[in-house]
C-alpha cells in the first residue's frame, strides 16, 4: 500500500471539500451528475477513439496500481547486487556448470532473470545475452509506457471536455436571457464542468501518469542492473570487478562492499 | 471493424447531445451551418496551404481508417515468429536453396517479406539485408507518419478557427449594441464556433492522430520483427537462437517455445 | 503553381469574408488599417530584432515560394533511380573513365550531383564521397530550415501583437467610460487586432512554416537518394545491388525493377 | 549563502507587498488562509500522488538548498585541473605505485575521486575506469534530477489549484446573487487563489527547479572533468597532454598553463 | 552596429506609441511607474532566484550585444577557407615545420585557432586534435547558450508578473466597489501590467534570446569550420581535398575553387 498516494488523494479531496464547506452551505451545487458524466464520459470516449481498447483498459487498470507500493528500493537493489556477486563467486570457482547445478528456477519469478540465465546456461556469449536481454527489457518497458501516454492524453482531454460542457451551458444560457435572475445560477452550473475537468486532470490523470512513469522507470532500472550483472557471468569476471561495475549504478553512499559484506 | 473507435465516437456524440437535450428544448441553436462551414472549412483550407495536396488528402483518408481493426496483435506476432522459426529449420537442414524451392511468393503480401526474401535468395549477406530492409521499413513508416503530423496540425487549427469565428461574432455584436436584448443571442451564436472547434479537436482530429500513430507503430514493430528474423536465415542460425532473439521482442508471458510448440 | 496552396488561401479568405457578409452589412468595421499596421508591423519589427536581416528577408521570400509546386514526387525520384542505375551499368562495364567520357556537366544543375561526381571522377573513395556530400546536403538543409524557424517565431509573435493591440484598446476604453454607449464600439475595435493576429497566424505564418519545412524535407530526401546512389559507383556495385539499395528508400508499390524497366 | 537567491526572493516579496501597499490600505484582503491552504495543500497533495514519498520529500528539501552557494566555479575547476596534472607528473615519473604511496584518502571526500582512484590503484585499464566512473556520474546526476522534475510538476500544479479555487469561488458566488453588493468582494476572494498559484509558480517552484537543474549540471561538469583527468593516469600520459585535454573543457580565457603555473 | 535590431526596436516602439497617440490624448495612462517596477522588478528578481548571479548578469549583458553586428558571414567563412587552404599548401610543400616558421601568433585572436595550432605544432595526431578542439568549441558554445536559456526563462516570467500585477489590481478593485465610476479606471490600471509583460516578452526577451542563439550558432559554425580544416594539416592532405571538405560546409553557390582563386 503506497501511503503517499493514499494520503495525497485523501488530502486533495478533503482540501477541496473544506474549501466548499467553509464558503457555502449549498453543497449540492457542487455535485452535478450530468456534468460529471459529460467530463468523465467524454474523456473516456475520446480515449477509446484514440487508443486500442486493450491499451485504454490497460491504462485504466494502471491507475489502480498507483495505490500499491513500488517493490524497488535501494535495499532491494543492494540485495540484487549481493545475489549476482554470489553467483559470480560460484562461477569464478566452479564454472557455469556449478551455478547451473545449484540453480533453482522456482526461486526467481523475474522474467528477465529467467530469460538471461537460460542463455547463460546454454553457453551463449555475453555480448549476445546482453543484446537479447536489453532488448527484452526495452520492449517490456515500451509496452508498459503506453499506459503513461494514454493517461497523459486523458489528462489533456479532461479540461477540454470541461470546457465543452461550459460552452454548451453558455450557449443555452445566453440564447435565452428572459430571466436575468437565473443567469447567475446558469453560469454557476456551466462552470461546474470546467471545475470537474481541471480537478480530474490535476488530482487523477496527471499525477497517475507521473507515478506510473516513475514505477516503470524503477523496474527498468532494476532489470537493467540484473542484465549488467548476469552478462558478466559467462566471462568469469572476478567478483570485485562485478562489484565495481554494479556499484557504479548505485548511490555512492550505499555502495556494496564485498569485503565488508554489504 | 474497431469496436472501441465506433463506441467512442457514438458515446462522445450521445454525451454531447444528451448534455444539450437535458438542458434546453431549443436544440436548433446548436446546429449553425455557417459556423460549421467556418470551422471545418477554415481548418481544411489552412491544411491545404500547409501541406501538399497529396499529404492532406492522405490524412483525410487515414481518418476513415481508424474505424478498421488493426491487424497486428500478440497472436499474429506469435504466428510470424513460428513461421520464421519454421523457415529457420528448413534453412538449417537443407540450406537457403531448400527454402527457395518450397517458397510460394503469392502466400505473403507483406512487401517487407518480399523485399527481404528476394535478397536472401540472391545470396546477400545478412548485414546488407538488415540495412536495406530496415531502411525500407523506416521510410515506409516515415511516409505514413506524415498523416499523423497533418492531423496534429489540424487539431491545432480547429480551435483557432473556432476562436476566429467567435471574434468575428463579437466584433459585429459589440459594434452595434442598439438592441441590448439581442446581445445574449448574439454572443450565443458567436460562441458556437469555439464550441465546434474544441469538439472537432477533441473528438476527431486529436484522437485520430493518436490512433493512426499507434497503428503505424504496431505495423512497424511487426515489420521489424520480420526483418530481425529473416536476416538470421543467411547465417543458418540454429532455430533456438532465432527463437531467443525473436522472443526478446515479445511479452515474456507469451514467449514462443519451440519445444512446446508455441 | 501549387493549386492546393492557392485554393487553400482563397477558400480561407472567402470563408472569412462570407462569415462577415452573412452576419453584418457594416463590412467596414473589419478593415481597420491602424490595427493591421500594429499587428503586421509589430510582428515584422520583432522578427528583425530576433533574426539577422538576411534570415528575416529570406523567410519573407520563402513565404512567396509556397505558391510554387514542389519539383519532387514519386516519378521524379524513380527517374533519379533509373538515371543512377544506368550510370552504374556504364561503370560496371567500362569503369569510371567510361562514365566520365560520356558525362555532360551541363545536363545536371543539382549542386549535389555536381559536387559528388567531381569527387567520383577524381577517384575518391566512396566513404569519403558519402561523408562530404552528406555534409553538403545537411548544411544546405540547415541553412534552408532557418526560414521555417523564422516563420514559426512569427507565428507566435502575430497573436501576441494582436493581444498587445487589444490591451492598448482596453486601457484607453476603460480609462474613460464617460460615454457608455461608445463602450461596445470601442471593444469591437480593440478586438480587431486579436482577430488579425490569430488570422495571420493560422492562415499565413503557421501553414507557410509547415509547407516550407515539408518542401525542404523532400529536397533533402531527393538529395540523399542521389548521394546514396552516386556513392555506390566508385565500388562498381552491380546495378541490381544499386537498385535494391535505392528501392529501399521508395514506396514498395513503385519499386524500380531493372528487369521490367521501371 | 547564495546572495542572488536571497535578494531575488526578498526583492520579489517586497515588490509584491509594495504593489499592494501603494494601492490599498486593506492589506488584509491579500492574506486569506483558506486560499493559501487550498493552493499549497492541493499542490503538495497532487505531488504526493504523482511521486514516491521519498522523491517528493527530497524535492522539498532541495528547495532549501537553493539558498546555499554552489561550490563549483572557474577557480575550483582550475584547482582540480592543477591537482590532476600534479598527479600526472607523479605517475609520469614514478608510476601508479608512487602516486598510491603518496595518496591520502581522507583528503578527498568526492565519491567520484574515491571510486575512480580505487580502480586506478587496482590496475584497471583506463577504458574500463572511464566507463564505470562515467556511469557513476550519470546515475548520480539522474537521481538528483528527479527533484527538478518534481519541482517542474509542482510549478504546473500550483496555478491549476489556484484556478480550481477560483472556480469553486465563482460557482458559489454565481449560484446565489441575492446580494449584488457582495458580488465584487466574492470575486475578489475567488481571485486570491489564482494569484497565489501564479505567485508560487513564478517566485518559488519554477525558479527553484531552474536553480537546482543548474547546480546539478555544474556538479556533473566538475565530476566529468575529474573522470576525464583521472582516466589519463593509467596510460601515463604526459602532463602537457593531460593539460591540453582538461583545458578543452575550460573557458579559453582561463586555460591552465603548466609552464606558467596556472 | 546591427541595423536590423535597431530598426526593429525603433519601429516596434513607434508602432506601439502611434497606436496610443492615434486613439487617445491621455498618453499618461500608459506610463505607470509602479506597474513598470512590478513587471521588470519581478522578472529580474525571479531570474536571480532561478540562476547564478554570474549567469543572470551575463544574460543581461548579452541583451546589449544584440545591437552589435555578427562578425560571421559567407565572405568571412570563405576567407577562413582560403586561409586554411593556403596553410595546407605550405604544409603540403614544406611540412608542419615550414608553417610553424611562418606562423605569427599575434595575427589570430581566435582561441580555437590558437589552441588547435599549438597541438598541430606539438605534433599531435589529427584525431586527438579534432577531439580536443571540438570539445573546446562545444563547451564554449554551451557556456554561451546559458544566456539564451536565461532570456527564454525571463521571456516566460515577464507576462506572468504582468498577470500577477493585474490580479493584485483586480482583487483591490473588486474588494471595494463603492465607487462604480472608478471601476473602469481601476481596471485600466490593472491591465497595464499585463500589457507591459507581453510587450517586454515580445519586443525584448524573446527576440533577444533568438538573436543570441543565432549568433552563438554562427560562431560555433565558424569555429567548427576552422577545426575541420586545421585537423587536416597534420595528415598533409592535398589542398584540393581540404577544399572539397570545407566546401561541403558552404553554400554551393559560393563554393571555394582553388583553381579560380575563390
PDB file of C-alpha atoms in Angstrom, chain C:
ATOM      1  CA  UNK C   1       1.890  26.647 -59.399  1.00  0.00           C
ATOM      2  CA  UNK C   2       0.737  24.812 -56.300  1.00  0.00           C
ATOM      3  CA  UNK C   3      -3.042  24.507 -56.685  1.00  0.00           C
ATOM      4  CA  UNK C   4      -3.581  23.352 -53.089  1.00  0.00           C
ATOM      5  CA  UNK C   5      -1.846  26.385 -51.581  1.00  0.00           C
ATOM      6  CA  UNK C   6      -3.715  28.800 -53.827  1.00  0.00           C
ATOM      7  CA  UNK C   7      -7.104  27.172 -53.235  1.00  0.00           C
ATOM      8  CA  UNK C   8      -6.401  26.959 -49.518  1.00  0.00           C
ATOM      9  CA  UNK C   9      -5.680  30.673 -49.230  1.00  0.00           C
ATOM     10  CA  UNK C  10      -8.596  31.666 -51.484  1.00  0.00           C
ATOM     11  CA  UNK C  11     -11.067  29.407 -49.646  1.00  0.00           C
ATOM     12  CA  UNK C  12      -9.751  30.610 -46.287  1.00  0.00           C
ATOM     13  CA  UNK C  13     -10.255  34.249 -47.233  1.00  0.00           C
ATOM     14  CA  UNK C  14     -13.658  33.573 -48.821  1.00  0.00           C
ATOM     15  CA  UNK C  15     -14.841  31.693 -45.722  1.00  0.00           C
ATOM     16  CA  UNK C  16     -13.719  34.579 -43.559  1.00  0.00           C
ATOM     17  CA  UNK C  17     -15.411  37.204 -45.756  1.00  0.00           C
ATOM     18  CA  UNK C  18     -18.592  35.128 -46.117  1.00  0.00           C
ATOM     19  CA  UNK C  19     -18.772  34.802 -42.303  1.00  0.00           C
ATOM     20  CA  UNK C  20     -18.689  38.591 -42.147  1.00  0.00           C
ATOM     21  CA  UNK C  21     -21.048  39.336 -45.071  1.00  0.00           C
ATOM     22  CA  UNK C  22     -23.636  36.836 -43.828  1.00  0.00           C
ATOM     23  CA  UNK C  23     -23.792  38.445 -40.394  1.00  0.00           C
ATOM     24  CA  UNK C  24     -23.463  42.167 -40.917  1.00  0.00           C
ATOM     25  CA  UNK C  25     -23.630  44.879 -43.544  1.00  0.00           C
ATOM     26  CA  UNK C  26     -21.066  47.049 -41.812  1.00  0.00           C
ATOM     27  CA  UNK C  27     -18.104  45.407 -43.507  1.00  0.00           C
ATOM     28  CA  UNK C  28     -16.008  48.454 -42.832  1.00  0.00           C
ATOM     29  CA  UNK C  29     -15.579  47.621 -39.193  1.00  0.00           C
ATOM     30  CA  UNK C  30     -13.400  44.649 -40.185  1.00  0.00           C
ATOM     31  CA  UNK C  31     -10.893  46.723 -42.125  1.00  0.00           C
ATOM     32  CA  UNK C  32      -9.025  48.805 -39.601  1.00  0.00           C
ATOM     33  CA  UNK C  33      -5.712  49.973 -41.056  1.00  0.00           C
ATOM     34  CA  UNK C  34      -4.056  51.098 -37.775  1.00  0.00           C
ATOM     35  CA  UNK C  35      -4.830  47.661 -36.284  1.00  0.00           C
ATOM     36  CA  UNK C  36      -3.368  45.968 -39.351  1.00  0.00           C
ATOM     37  CA  UNK C  37      -0.208  48.063 -39.089  1.00  0.00           C
ATOM     38  CA  UNK C  38       0.042  47.295 -35.385  1.00  0.00           C
ATOM     39  CA  UNK C  39      -0.121  43.506 -35.853  1.00  0.00           C
ATOM     40  CA  UNK C  40       1.877  43.118 -39.074  1.00  0.00           C
ATOM     41  CA  UNK C  41       4.314  45.918 -38.181  1.00  0.00           C
ATOM     42  CA  UNK C  42       4.877  44.602 -34.671  1.00  0.00           C
ATOM     43  CA  UNK C  43       5.408  41.055 -35.921  1.00  0.00           C
ATOM     44  CA  UNK C  44       7.918  42.164 -38.541  1.00  0.00           C
ATOM     45  CA  UNK C  45       9.705  44.533 -36.129  1.00  0.00           C
ATOM     46  CA  UNK C  46      10.122  41.777 -33.546  1.00  0.00           C
ATOM     47  CA  UNK C  47      11.327  39.430 -36.297  1.00  0.00           C
ATOM     48  CA  UNK C  48      14.052  41.887 -37.313  1.00  0.00           C
ATOM     49  CA  UNK C  49      15.184  42.133 -33.688  1.00  0.00           C
ATOM     50  CA  UNK C  50      15.142  38.343 -33.360  1.00  0.00           C
ATOM     51  CA  UNK C  51      16.901  37.434 -36.594  1.00  0.00           C
ATOM     52  CA  UNK C  52      19.657  38.659 -38.847  1.00  0.00           C
ATOM     53  CA  UNK C  53      18.290  40.931 -41.628  1.00  0.00           C
ATOM     54  CA  UNK C  54      19.372  38.310 -44.159  1.00  0.00           C
ATOM     55  CA  UNK C  55      17.448  35.499 -42.484  1.00  0.00           C
ATOM     56  CA  UNK C  56      14.347  37.629 -41.883  1.00  0.00           C
ATOM     57  CA  UNK C  57      14.231  38.651 -45.555  1.00  0.00           C
ATOM     58  CA  UNK C  58      14.941  35.066 -46.672  1.00  0.00           C
ATOM     59  CA  UNK C  59      11.928  33.890 -44.640  1.00  0.00           C
ATOM     60  CA  UNK C  60       9.657  36.544 -46.169  1.00  0.00           C
ATOM     61  CA  UNK C  61      10.781  35.426 -49.639  1.00  0.00           C
ATOM     62  CA  UNK C  62      10.218  31.797 -48.689  1.00  0.00           C
ATOM     63  CA  UNK C  63       6.580  32.637 -47.979  1.00  0.00           C
ATOM     64  CA  UNK C  64       6.142  33.505 -51.665  1.00  0.00           C
ATOM     65  CA  UNK C  65       7.715  30.179 -52.648  1.00  0.00           C
ATOM     66  CA  UNK C  66       4.832  28.252 -51.085  1.00  0.00           C
ATOM     67  CA  UNK C  67       2.764  29.046 -54.184  1.00  0.00           C
ATOM     68  CA  UNK C  68       5.201  27.231 -56.448  1.00  0.00           C
ATOM     69  CA  UNK C  69       4.870  23.471 -56.916  1.00  0.00           C
ATOM     70  CA  UNK C  70       7.494  21.245 -55.274  1.00  0.00           C
ATOM     71  CA  UNK C  71       9.519  19.602 -58.017  1.00  0.00           C
ATOM     72  CA  UNK C  72       9.920  16.308 -56.151  1.00  0.00           C
ATOM     73  CA  UNK C  73       7.465  13.429 -56.464  1.00  0.00           C
ATOM     74  CA  UNK C  74       7.497   9.647 -56.769  1.00  0.00           C
ATOM     75  CA  UNK C  75       8.014   9.873 -60.562  1.00  0.00           C
ATOM     76  CA  UNK C  76      10.981  12.217 -60.323  1.00  0.00           C
ATOM     77  CA  UNK C  77      12.529  10.021 -57.648  1.00  0.00           C
ATOM     78  CA  UNK C  78      12.030   6.973 -59.895  1.00  0.00           C
ATOM     79  CA  UNK C  79      13.669   8.864 -62.779  1.00  0.00           C
ATOM     80  CA  UNK C  80      16.615   9.657 -60.494  1.00  0.00           C
ATOM     81  CA  UNK C  81      16.902   5.989 -59.562  1.00  0.00           C
ATOM     82  CA  UNK C  82      16.768   4.961 -63.231  1.00  0.00           C
ATOM     83  CA  UNK C  83      19.456   7.540 -64.090  1.00  0.00           C
ATOM     84  CA  UNK C  84      21.794   6.322 -61.360  1.00  0.00           C
ATOM     85  CA  UNK C  85      21.272   2.652 -62.278  1.00  0.00           C
ATOM     86  CA  UNK C  86      22.149   3.481 -65.882  1.00  0.00           C
ATOM     87  CA  UNK C  87      25.360   5.172 -64.664  1.00  0.00           C
ATOM     88  CA  UNK C  88      26.002   2.053 -62.590  1.00  0.00           C
ATOM     89  CA  UNK C  89      25.705  -0.071 -65.737  1.00  0.00           C
ATOM     90  CA  UNK C  90      28.216   2.114 -67.571  1.00  0.00           C
ATOM     91  CA  UNK C  91      30.670   1.978 -64.647  1.00  0.00           C
ATOM     92  CA  UNK C  92      30.122  -1.770 -64.272  1.00  0.00           C
ATOM     93  CA  UNK C  93      31.106  -2.331 -67.911  1.00  0.00           C
ATOM     94  CA  UNK C  94      33.637   0.396 -68.741  1.00  0.00           C
ATOM     95  CA  UNK C  95      34.715   1.814 -65.400  1.00  0.00           C
ATOM     96  CA  UNK C  96      34.608   5.327 -64.023  1.00  0.00           C
ATOM     97  CA  UNK C  97      36.529   6.664 -67.073  1.00  0.00           C
ATOM     98  CA  UNK C  98      33.815   5.459 -69.433  1.00  0.00           C
ATOM     99  CA  UNK C  99      31.226   7.383 -67.403  1.00  0.00           C
ATOM    100  CA  UNK C 100      33.451  10.448 -67.258  1.00  0.00           C
ATOM    101  CA  UNK C 101      33.789  10.472 -71.040  1.00  0.00           C
ATOM    102  CA  UNK C 102      30.043  10.327 -71.506  1.00  0.00           C
ATOM    103  CA  UNK C 103      29.433  12.947 -68.816  1.00  0.00           C
ATOM    104  CA  UNK C 104      27.906  16.261 -69.791  1.00  0.00           C
ATOM    105  CA  UNK C 105      28.058  18.590 -66.829  1.00  0.00           C
ATOM    106  CA  UNK C 106      25.529  20.993 -68.253  1.00  0.00           C
ATOM    107  CA  UNK C 107      22.852  18.317 -68.145  1.00  0.00           C
ATOM    108  CA  UNK C 108      22.555  18.460 -64.338  1.00  0.00           C
ATOM    109  CA  UNK C 109      22.028  21.660 -62.385  1.00  0.00           C
ATOM    110  CA  UNK C 110      21.716  19.965 -58.991  1.00  0.00           C
ATOM    111  CA  UNK C 111      24.775  21.073 -56.948  1.00  0.00           C
ATOM    112  CA  UNK C 112      24.814  17.745 -55.102  1.00  0.00           C
ATOM    113  CA  UNK C 113      25.279  15.766 -58.348  1.00  0.00           C
ATOM    114  CA  UNK C 114      27.987  18.188 -59.478  1.00  0.00           C
ATOM    115  CA  UNK C 115      29.834  18.088 -56.122  1.00  0.00           C
ATOM    116  CA  UNK C 116      29.615  14.302 -55.789  1.00  0.00           C
ATOM    117  CA  UNK C 117      30.512  13.386 -59.399  1.00  0.00           C
ATOM    118  CA  UNK C 118      33.572  15.652 -59.322  1.00  0.00           C
ATOM    119  CA  UNK C 119      34.878  13.588 -56.424  1.00  0.00           C
ATOM    120  CA  UNK C 120      33.909  10.341 -58.177  1.00  0.00           C
ATOM    121  CA  UNK C 121      35.909  11.389 -61.243  1.00  0.00           C
ATOM    122  CA  UNK C 122      38.816  12.488 -59.000  1.00  0.00           C
ATOM    123  CA  UNK C 123      38.950   8.878 -57.815  1.00  0.00           C
ATOM    124  CA  UNK C 124      37.963   9.484 -54.180  1.00  0.00           C
ATOM    125  CA  UNK C 125      36.866   6.542 -52.035  1.00  0.00           C
ATOM    126  CA  UNK C 126      33.127   6.050 -51.655  1.00  0.00           C
ATOM    127  CA  UNK C 127      33.210   6.572 -47.837  1.00  0.00           C
ATOM    128  CA  UNK C 128      34.860   9.975 -48.304  1.00  0.00           C
ATOM    129  CA  UNK C 129      32.405  10.997 -51.015  1.00  0.00           C
ATOM    130  CA  UNK C 130      29.493   9.881 -48.821  1.00  0.00           C
ATOM    131  CA  UNK C 131      30.753  11.848 -45.811  1.00  0.00           C
ATOM    132  CA  UNK C 132      31.415  15.035 -47.816  1.00  0.00           C
ATOM    133  CA  UNK C 133      28.187  15.021 -49.862  1.00  0.00           C
ATOM    134  CA  UNK C 134      26.053  14.048 -46.853  1.00  0.00           C
ATOM    135  CA  UNK C 135      27.621  17.021 -45.073  1.00  0.00           C
ATOM    136  CA  UNK C 136      26.827  19.259 -48.059  1.00  0.00           C
ATOM    137  CA  UNK C 137      23.195  18.107 -48.052  1.00  0.00           C
ATOM    138  CA  UNK C 138      22.875  18.550 -44.274  1.00  0.00           C
ATOM    139  CA  UNK C 139      24.343  22.080 -44.227  1.00  0.00           C
ATOM    140  CA  UNK C 140      22.218  23.111 -47.254  1.00  0.00           C
ATOM    141  CA  UNK C 141      19.157  21.775 -45.395  1.00  0.00           C
ATOM    142  CA  UNK C 142      20.112  23.528 -42.130  1.00  0.00           C
ATOM    143  CA  UNK C 143      20.522  26.832 -43.964  1.00  0.00           C
ATOM    144  CA  UNK C 144      17.082  26.499 -45.598  1.00  0.00           C
ATOM    145  CA  UNK C 145      15.410  25.432 -42.329  1.00  0.00           C
ATOM    146  CA  UNK C 146      16.224  28.824 -40.755  1.00  0.00           C
ATOM    147  CA  UNK C 147      13.259  30.239 -42.726  1.00  0.00           C
ATOM    148  CA  UNK C 148      10.998  27.681 -41.041  1.00  0.00           C
ATOM    149  CA  UNK C 149      12.272  28.724 -37.621  1.00  0.00           C
ATOM    150  CA  UNK C 150      11.734  32.414 -38.502  1.00  0.00           C
ATOM    151  CA  UNK C 151       8.157  31.729 -39.671  1.00  0.00           C
ATOM    152  CA  UNK C 152       7.370  29.648 -36.578  1.00  0.00           C
ATOM    153  CA  UNK C 153       8.603  32.551 -34.443  1.00  0.00           C
ATOM    154  CA  UNK C 154       6.488  34.997 -36.487  1.00  0.00           C
ATOM    155  CA  UNK C 155       3.546  32.646 -35.999  1.00  0.00           C
ATOM    156  CA  UNK C 156       3.922  33.130 -32.238  1.00  0.00           C
ATOM    157  CA  UNK C 157       4.558  36.911 -32.497  1.00  0.00           C
ATOM    158  CA  UNK C 158       1.381  37.633 -34.535  1.00  0.00           C
ATOM    159  CA  UNK C 159      -1.242  36.751 -31.877  1.00  0.00           C
ATOM    160  CA  UNK C 160       0.942  38.377 -29.185  1.00  0.00           C
ATOM    161  CA  UNK C 161       0.919  41.690 -31.017  1.00  0.00           C
ATOM    162  CA  UNK C 162      -2.823  41.177 -31.585  1.00  0.00           C
ATOM    163  CA  UNK C 163      -3.166  40.888 -27.828  1.00  0.00           C
ATOM    164  CA  UNK C 164      -0.972  43.968 -27.261  1.00  0.00           C
ATOM    165  CA  UNK C 165      -3.267  45.949 -29.569  1.00  0.00           C
ATOM    166  CA  UNK C 166      -6.356  44.733 -27.726  1.00  0.00           C
ATOM    167  CA  UNK C 167      -4.815  45.614 -24.344  1.00  0.00           C
ATOM    168  CA  UNK C 168      -3.953  49.112 -25.565  1.00  0.00           C
ATOM    169  CA  UNK C 169      -7.540  49.485 -26.750  1.00  0.00           C
ATOM    170  CA  UNK C 170      -8.949  48.239 -23.443  1.00  0.00           C
ATOM    171  CA  UNK C 171      -6.718  50.501 -21.333  1.00  0.00           C
ATOM    172  CA  UNK C 172      -7.894  53.552 -23.298  1.00  0.00           C
ATOM    173  CA  UNK C 173     -11.508  52.396 -23.242  1.00  0.00           C
ATOM    174  CA  UNK C 174     -11.689  51.621 -19.537  1.00  0.00           C
ATOM    175  CA  UNK C 175      -9.843  54.778 -18.607  1.00  0.00           C
ATOM    176  CA  UNK C 176     -12.628  56.927 -19.905  1.00  0.00           C
ATOM    177  CA  UNK C 177     -16.088  55.404 -19.673  1.00  0.00           C
ATOM    178  CA  UNK C 178     -17.932  58.712 -19.681  1.00  0.00           C
ATOM    179  CA  UNK C 179     -19.842  57.555 -22.761  1.00  0.00           C
ATOM    180  CA  UNK C 180     -21.162  54.036 -22.031  1.00  0.00           C
ATOM    181  CA  UNK C 181     -22.739  53.897 -25.486  1.00  0.00           C
ATOM    182  CA  UNK C 182     -19.296  54.006 -27.084  1.00  0.00           C
ATOM    183  CA  UNK C 183     -18.100  51.154 -24.916  1.00  0.00           C
ATOM    184  CA  UNK C 184     -19.234  48.409 -27.275  1.00  0.00           C
ATOM    185  CA  UNK C 185     -17.790  50.052 -30.376  1.00  0.00           C
ATOM    186  CA  UNK C 186     -14.515  50.634 -28.522  1.00  0.00           C
ATOM    187  CA  UNK C 187     -14.227  46.997 -27.501  1.00  0.00           C
ATOM    188  CA  UNK C 188     -15.156  45.986 -31.028  1.00  0.00           C
ATOM    189  CA  UNK C 189     -12.171  47.921 -32.375  1.00  0.00           C
ATOM    190  CA  UNK C 190      -9.938  46.630 -29.595  1.00  0.00           C
ATOM    191  CA  UNK C 191     -10.732  43.038 -30.534  1.00  0.00           C
ATOM    192  CA  UNK C 192      -9.840  43.588 -34.209  1.00  0.00           C
ATOM    193  CA  UNK C 193      -6.099  43.321 -33.532  1.00  0.00           C
ATOM    194  CA  UNK C 194      -6.559  39.986 -31.763  1.00  0.00           C
ATOM    195  CA  UNK C 195      -8.612  38.787 -34.729  1.00  0.00           C
ATOM    196  CA  UNK C 196      -5.903  39.897 -37.173  1.00  0.00           C
ATOM    197  CA  UNK C 197      -3.201  38.245 -35.076  1.00  0.00           C
ATOM    198  CA  UNK C 198      -4.957  34.872 -34.964  1.00  0.00           C
ATOM    199  CA  UNK C 199      -5.833  35.093 -38.681  1.00  0.00           C
ATOM    200  CA  UNK C 200      -2.249  35.804 -39.752  1.00  0.00           C
ATOM    201  CA  UNK C 201      -1.014  33.022 -37.513  1.00  0.00           C
ATOM    202  CA  UNK C 202      -3.403  30.391 -38.835  1.00  0.00           C
ATOM    203  CA  UNK C 203      -3.790  31.352 -42.494  1.00  0.00           C
ATOM    204  CA  UNK C 204      -0.269  32.621 -43.194  1.00  0.00           C
ATOM    205  CA  UNK C 205       2.708  32.088 -40.883  1.00  0.00           C
ATOM    206  CA  UNK C 206       1.956  28.649 -39.467  1.00  0.00           C
ATOM    207  CA  UNK C 207       0.846  26.993 -42.732  1.00  0.00           C
ATOM    208  CA  UNK C 208       3.771  28.614 -44.581  1.00  0.00           C
ATOM    209  CA  UNK C 209       6.222  27.257 -41.999  1.00  0.00           C
ATOM    210  CA  UNK C 210       4.813  23.743 -42.370  1.00  0.00           C
ATOM    211  CA  UNK C 211       4.795  23.892 -46.176  1.00  0.00           C
ATOM    212  CA  UNK C 212       8.409  25.098 -46.391  1.00  0.00           C
ATOM    213  CA  UNK C 213       9.532  22.555 -43.802  1.00  0.00           C
ATOM    214  CA  UNK C 214       7.938  19.876 -45.944  1.00  0.00           C
ATOM    215  CA  UNK C 215       9.499  21.131 -49.187  1.00  0.00           C
ATOM    216  CA  UNK C 216      12.924  21.276 -47.592  1.00  0.00           C
ATOM    217  CA  UNK C 217      12.415  17.728 -46.323  1.00  0.00           C
ATOM    218  CA  UNK C 218      11.508  16.484 -49.797  1.00  0.00           C
ATOM    219  CA  UNK C 219      14.508  18.147 -51.448  1.00  0.00           C
ATOM    220  CA  UNK C 220      16.760  16.712 -48.755  1.00  0.00           C
ATOM    221  CA  UNK C 221      15.258  13.264 -49.334  1.00  0.00           C
ATOM    222  CA  UNK C 222      15.941  13.536 -53.080  1.00  0.00           C
ATOM    223  CA  UNK C 223      19.476  14.791 -52.478  1.00  0.00           C
ATOM    224  CA  UNK C 224      20.228  11.943 -50.062  1.00  0.00           C
ATOM    225  CA  UNK C 225      18.844   9.434 -52.593  1.00  0.00           C
ATOM    226  CA  UNK C 226      21.314  10.826 -55.142  1.00  0.00           C
ATOM    227  CA  UNK C 227      24.116  10.618 -52.568  1.00  0.00           C
ATOM    228  CA  UNK C 228      23.224   7.011 -51.681  1.00  0.00           C
ATOM    229  CA  UNK C 229      23.263   6.056 -55.364  1.00  0.00           C
ATOM    230  CA  UNK C 230      26.307   8.004 -56.569  1.00  0.00           C
ATOM    231  CA  UNK C 231      28.492   6.750 -53.702  1.00  0.00           C
ATOM    232  CA  UNK C 232      27.934   3.176 -54.938  1.00  0.00           C
ATOM    233  CA  UNK C 233      29.633   3.984 -58.253  1.00  0.00           C
ATOM    234  CA  UNK C 234      33.317   4.006 -57.148  1.00  0.00           C
ATOM    235  CA  UNK C 235      32.907   0.441 -55.792  1.00  0.00           C
ATOM    236  CA  UNK C 236      31.491  -0.749 -59.149  1.00  0.00           C
ATOM    237  CA  UNK C 237      28.486  -2.273 -57.394  1.00  0.00           C
ATOM    238  CA  UNK C 238      26.257  -4.425 -59.614  1.00  0.00           C
ATOM    239  CA  UNK C 239      23.217  -2.478 -60.936  1.00  0.00           C
ATOM    240  CA  UNK C 240      20.902  -4.948 -59.127  1.00  0.00           C
ATOM    241  CA  UNK C 241      22.581  -4.098 -55.811  1.00  0.00           C
ATOM    242  CA  UNK C 242      22.208  -0.362 -56.545  1.00  0.00           C
ATOM    243  CA  UNK C 243      18.553  -0.976 -57.439  1.00  0.00           C
ATOM    244  CA  UNK C 244      17.879  -2.857 -54.177  1.00  0.00           C
ATOM    245  CA  UNK C 245      19.558  -0.137 -52.163  1.00  0.00           C
ATOM    246  CA  UNK C 246      17.696   2.738 -53.824  1.00  0.00           C
ATOM    247  CA  UNK C 247      14.387   0.841 -53.811  1.00  0.00           C
ATOM    248  CA  UNK C 248      14.638   0.591 -50.027  1.00  0.00           C
ATOM    249  CA  UNK C 249      14.024   4.383 -49.958  1.00  0.00           C
ATOM    250  CA  UNK C 250      10.932   4.243 -52.191  1.00  0.00           C
ATOM    251  CA  UNK C 251       7.326   3.239 -51.666  1.00  0.00           C
ATOM    252  CA  UNK C 252       7.205  -0.566 -52.193  1.00  0.00           C
ATOM    253  CA  UNK C 253       4.245  -0.029 -54.545  1.00  0.00           C
ATOM    254  CA  UNK C 254       6.521   1.707 -57.042  1.00  0.00           C
ATOM    255  CA  UNK C 255       9.851  -0.063 -56.566  1.00  0.00           C
ATOM    256  CA  UNK C 256      12.096   0.224 -59.583  1.00  0.00           C
ATOM    257  CA  UNK C 257      12.647  -3.095 -61.353  1.00  0.00           C
ATOM    258  CA  UNK C 258      15.583  -3.011 -63.748  1.00  0.00           C
ATOM    259  CA  UNK C 259      14.318  -6.202 -65.400  1.00  0.00           C
ATOM    260  CA  UNK C 260      10.931  -4.671 -66.133  1.00  0.00           C
ATOM    261  CA  UNK C 261      12.416  -1.297 -66.966  1.00  0.00           C
ATOM    262  CA  UNK C 262      10.847   0.653 -64.131  1.00  0.00           C
TER     263      UNK C 262
END
